[in-house]
Amino acid sequence: MSTRIRNRHLAAFGVAWVGLFFVLPLVFLVPESLALGTGQPFQAYNRVFDSLYIDAFVRSFLYAAATTVLTLLLAYVLSYYLSFGSRRIRLALTLVVVPLWIAYIVRYFGLLLFFSPAGPLATYTGLEVDLLFTTPAVIIGLMNVYLPFAVLPIYNSLNSIDTELLDASRILGAGRWRTIASIVVPLSLPGVVAAGLIVFILAAGSFLGPAVLGGPGQKMVANYIAQAFLDNYNIQFASALAVVYTIILLGLLGIFNAVADLEEVLGGI
């Protein structure tokens, strides 16, 4: 099998899979959003740029940015502990990975119950936090769901650092924080960038987070797309929202790539 199946065959299979089930459906959205046979090809796009939906786009990417920053901070601390401070690495990694086996809807409803006035937080501590159906609740929910996606690439980068470099830094007189700033952080940057991209993309397109933990003022683009398609069965408008969202997301990723040079940074993973 190893002589018959080569790397180019695996790469071709991956490209074909992505093209068939990701790129092709997105391409089909464009003519669907234009509604070419109706005589009003840009009617759906005119509606997309209504202030209600512009606010949803801005809200989606702001929530994603806030979730990414906070998740990376928490994930870096946890990954550093797993790499350099934990003696039971397998157990700790298992605790990080296990949440991925639980459906998103279950985890979001778990937070909904936890923060509810009759939930365990209020029952056992007496604290009644007014978080439900607010922006902080949505961001906390997104962080909770996407944290494992940030921990794993950062842990991989930290775990690949040669410990002799850390020992040399200490021998030369650098303290713990100087070593972290000068050695650990720069060498773990590829994992941080990869984690940030994953969390940002997933958070920006989240549907369940604002649907379960947010209110009408926390709706994101995915919620309006689902509402347009599932509730109103307005396929043209839902497609237009999806196309504009995809263009904005790709544009942001292109800007980030121009600044950070993703190929060079991620090549270190």
Coordinates of C-alpha atoms in Angstrom, one line a residue:
M1 CA 0.0 0.0 0.0
S2 CA 2.8 2.4 0.8
T3 CA 4.2 2.0 -2.7
R4 CA 0.8 2.6 -4.3
I5 CA -0.5 5.5 -2.2
R6 CA 1.8 8.5 -2.3
N7 CA 1.6 11.9 -0.7
R8 CA 0.2 13.4 -4.0
H9 CA -2.6 10.9 -3.9
L10 CA -3.5 12.0 -0.3
A11 CA -3.2 15.6 -1.3
A12 CA -5.4 15.1 -4.3
F13 CA -8.1 13.4 -2.2
G14 CA -8.0 16.2 0.3
V15 CA -8.3 18.9 -2.4
A16 CA -11.1 17.0 -4.1
W17 CA -13.0 16.6 -0.8
V18 CA -12.7 20.3 0.1
G19 CA -13.6 21.4 -3.4
L20 CA -16.7 19.1 -3.6
F21 CA -18.1 19.8 -0.2
F22 CA -16.9 23.3 0.7
V23 CA -15.9 25.3 -2.4
L24 CA -18.6 24.1 -4.7
P25 CA -21.5 24.7 -2.3
L26 CA -20.2 28.3 -1.8
V27 CA -20.0 28.8 -5.5
F28 CA -23.6 27.7 -5.9
L29 CA -24.6 30.4 -3.3
V30 CA -23.6 33.2 -5.7
P31 CA -26.2 32.6 -8.5
E32 CA -28.8 31.7 -5.9
S33 CA -28.3 35.0 -4.1
L34 CA -28.5 36.9 -7.4
A35 CA -31.9 35.4 -8.3
L36 CA -31.1 35.8 -11.9
G37 CA -34.5 34.7 -13.2
T38 CA -36.5 37.2 -11.2
G39 CA -35.5 40.4 -13.0
Q40 CA -34.2 41.9 -9.7
P41 CA -30.8 40.3 -9.3
F42 CA -29.5 42.6 -6.6
Q43 CA -32.7 42.9 -4.4
A44 CA -31.3 40.5 -1.8
Y45 CA -28.0 42.4 -1.6
N46 CA -29.8 45.7 -1.2
R47 CA -31.5 44.3 1.9
V48 CA -28.2 42.9 3.2
F49 CA -26.8 46.4 3.6
D50 CA -29.7 47.4 5.9
S51 CA -28.5 48.8 9.2
L52 CA -29.9 45.8 11.1
Y53 CA -27.7 43.4 9.2
I54 CA -24.6 45.6 9.1
D55 CA -24.8 45.7 12.9
A56 CA -25.0 41.9 12.8
F57 CA -21.8 41.7 10.7
V58 CA -20.0 44.1 13.0
R59 CA -21.2 42.3 16.1
S60 CA -20.2 38.9 14.7
F61 CA -16.6 39.9 14.1
L62 CA -16.3 41.9 17.3
Y63 CA -17.5 38.9 19.3
A64 CA -15.1 36.7 17.4
A65 CA -12.2 39.1 18.1
A66 CA -13.0 39.3 21.8
T67 CA -13.5 35.6 22.1
T68 CA -10.2 35.0 20.3
V69 CA -8.1 37.3 22.5
L70 CA -9.6 36.0 25.8
T71 CA -9.5 32.3 24.6
L72 CA -5.8 32.6 23.6
L73 CA -4.9 34.1 27.0
L74 CA -6.6 31.3 28.8
A75 CA -5.4 28.6 26.4
Y76 CA -1.8 29.8 26.6
V77 CA -1.7 29.6 30.4
L78 CA -3.3 26.2 30.4
S79 CA -1.0 25.0 27.6
Y80 CA 2.1 26.3 29.4
Y81 CA 1.0 24.4 32.5
L82 CA 0.5 21.2 30.5
S83 CA 3.9 21.5 28.8
F84 CA 6.1 22.5 31.7
G85 CA 4.2 22.1 35.0
S86 CA 1.9 19.1 34.8
R87 CA 3.1 15.6 35.9
R88 CA 0.0 13.9 34.7
I89 CA 0.0 15.1 31.1
R90 CA -2.2 12.3 29.7
L91 CA -4.9 13.0 32.3
A92 CA -4.7 16.7 31.8
L93 CA -4.9 16.4 28.0
T94 CA -7.8 14.0 28.4
L95 CA -9.7 16.6 30.4
V96 CA -9.0 19.1 27.6
V97 CA -10.2 16.8 24.8
V98 CA -13.2 15.2 26.5
P99 CA -15.4 18.4 26.0
L100 CA -15.0 17.8 22.2
W101 CA -17.0 14.6 22.6
I102 CA -20.0 16.5 24.0
A103 CA -22.4 18.2 21.6
Y104 CA -22.2 22.0 21.4
I105 CA -25.9 22.3 22.3
V106 CA -25.4 20.3 25.5
R107 CA -22.5 22.5 26.6
Y108 CA -24.4 25.8 25.8
F109 CA -27.4 24.6 27.7
G110 CA -25.1 23.6 30.6
L111 CA -23.9 27.2 30.8
L112 CA -27.5 28.4 30.5
L113 CA -28.5 26.2 33.5
F114 CA -25.3 27.2 35.4
F115 CA -26.0 30.9 35.2
S116 CA -29.8 30.7 35.6
P117 CA -31.3 32.2 38.8
A118 CA -32.2 28.7 39.9
G119 CA -29.0 27.1 38.8
P120 CA -26.1 25.7 40.9
L121 CA -24.2 29.0 41.0
A122 CA -27.0 30.8 42.7
T123 CA -28.1 27.8 44.7
Y124 CA -24.8 26.8 46.3
T125 CA -23.0 30.2 46.4
G126 CA -25.9 32.7 46.7
L127 CA -24.5 34.7 43.8
E128 CA -27.1 35.8 41.3
V129 CA -25.2 37.0 38.3
D130 CA -27.3 38.8 35.7
L131 CA -25.4 37.3 32.7
L132 CA -27.9 35.4 30.8
F133 CA -28.9 36.9 27.4
T134 CA -26.1 39.4 27.4
T135 CA -22.9 39.9 25.4
P136 CA -20.6 38.6 28.2
A137 CA -22.7 35.4 28.3
V138 CA -22.3 34.8 24.6
I139 CA -18.5 35.4 24.7
I140 CA -18.1 33.1 27.8
G141 CA -20.1 30.5 25.9
L142 CA -17.9 30.8 22.8
M143 CA -14.8 30.7 24.9
N144 CA -16.0 27.5 26.7
V145 CA -16.8 25.7 23.4
Y146 CA -13.7 26.7 21.4
L147 CA -11.1 26.6 24.2
P148 CA -9.9 23.0 23.2
F149 CA -9.3 24.2 19.7
A150 CA -6.9 26.8 21.0
V151 CA -5.2 24.6 23.6
L152 CA -4.1 21.8 21.3
P153 CA -2.1 23.8 18.7
I154 CA -0.5 26.0 21.4
Y155 CA 0.4 22.9 23.4
N156 CA 1.9 21.3 20.4
S157 CA 4.2 24.4 19.8
L158 CA 5.2 24.6 23.4
N159 CA 5.8 20.9 23.7
S160 CA 8.2 21.0 20.7
I161 CA 10.5 23.6 22.3
D162 CA 13.9 22.2 23.0
T163 CA 14.3 22.3 26.8
E164 CA 18.1 22.8 26.4
L165 CA 17.2 26.4 25.2
L166 CA 15.4 27.0 28.4
D167 CA 18.2 25.6 30.5
A168 CA 20.7 27.8 28.5
S169 CA 18.6 30.8 29.2
R170 CA 18.6 30.2 32.9
I171 CA 22.3 29.4 33.0
L172 CA 23.0 32.7 31.3
G173 CA 21.2 34.5 34.1
A174 CA 17.7 35.1 32.6
G175 CA 14.9 34.8 35.1
R176 CA 11.7 32.8 34.6
W177 CA 9.7 35.7 33.0
R178 CA 12.6 36.8 30.9
T179 CA 12.9 33.2 29.6
I180 CA 9.2 33.1 28.8
A181 CA 9.3 36.4 27.0
S182 CA 12.5 35.8 25.1
I183 CA 12.4 32.1 24.3
V184 CA 9.0 30.5 25.0
V185 CA 6.7 33.1 23.5
P186 CA 8.6 33.6 20.2
L187 CA 9.0 29.8 19.6
S188 CA 5.3 29.1 20.4
L189 CA 4.0 31.9 18.0
P190 CA 3.0 29.5 15.2
G191 CA 0.7 27.6 17.6
V192 CA -0.8 30.8 18.8
V193 CA -1.4 32.1 15.3
A194 CA -3.0 28.8 14.3
A195 CA -5.2 28.7 17.4
G196 CA -6.2 32.3 16.9
L197 CA -7.3 31.6 13.3
I198 CA -9.3 28.5 14.3
V199 CA -11.1 30.2 17.1
F200 CA -11.8 33.4 15.2
I201 CA -13.3 31.6 12.2
L202 CA -15.4 29.3 14.3
A203 CA -16.6 32.1 16.6
A204 CA -17.5 34.5 13.8
G205 CA -19.8 31.9 12.3
S206 CA -21.4 30.7 15.6
F207 CA -25.1 30.1 15.6
L208 CA -25.8 28.2 18.9
G209 CA -23.9 30.6 21.2
P210 CA -26.1 33.7 20.6
A211 CA -29.2 31.5 20.0
V212 CA -28.9 29.9 23.5
L213 CA -27.1 32.5 25.7
G214 CA -27.9 35.7 23.9
G215 CA -31.0 37.9 23.4
P216 CA -32.3 39.8 20.4
G217 CA -29.5 42.3 20.7
Q218 CA -26.8 39.6 20.5
K219 CA -27.9 38.0 17.2
M220 CA -25.0 37.2 14.9
V221 CA -24.9 36.7 11.1
A222 CA -25.4 33.0 11.4
N223 CA -28.7 33.5 13.3
Y224 CA -30.0 35.8 10.6
I225 CA -29.0 33.3 7.9
A226 CA -30.8 30.5 9.7
Q227 CA -33.8 32.7 10.3
A228 CA -34.0 33.8 6.6
F229 CA -33.7 30.2 5.4
L230 CA -35.5 28.1 8.0
D231 CA -38.2 30.4 9.2
N232 CA -38.9 32.6 6.1
Y233 CA -37.6 30.2 3.5
N234 CA -36.0 33.2 1.7
I235 CA -33.2 31.3 0.0
Q236 CA -32.0 34.3 -2.0
F237 CA -31.6 36.5 1.0
A238 CA -29.9 33.8 3.1
S239 CA -27.5 33.1 0.3
A240 CA -26.7 36.9 0.0
L241 CA -26.0 37.1 3.7
A242 CA -23.7 34.0 3.4
V243 CA -21.9 35.4 0.4
V244 CA -21.2 38.8 2.0
Y245 CA -20.1 37.1 5.3
T246 CA -17.7 34.8 3.4
I247 CA -16.2 37.7 1.4
I248 CA -15.7 39.8 4.6
L249 CA -14.1 36.8 6.4
L250 CA -11.8 36.1 3.5
G251 CA -10.9 39.7 3.3
L252 CA -10.0 39.9 7.0
L253 CA -7.9 36.7 6.6
G254 CA -6.2 38.2 3.6
I255 CA -5.3 41.3 5.5
F256 CA -4.0 39.2 8.4
N257 CA -2.0 37.1 6.0
A258 CA -0.4 40.3 4.5
V259 CA 0.6 41.4 7.9
A260 CA 1.7 38.2 9.6
D261 CA 2.7 36.0 6.5
L262 CA 0.8 32.9 7.6
E263 CA 2.8 30.6 5.4
E264 CA 6.0 31.5 7.1
V265 CA 4.5 31.5 10.6
L266 CA 2.5 28.3 10.3
G267 CA 5.5 26.6 8.7
G268 CA 6.9 26.3 12.2
I269 CA 4.1 24.0 13.4

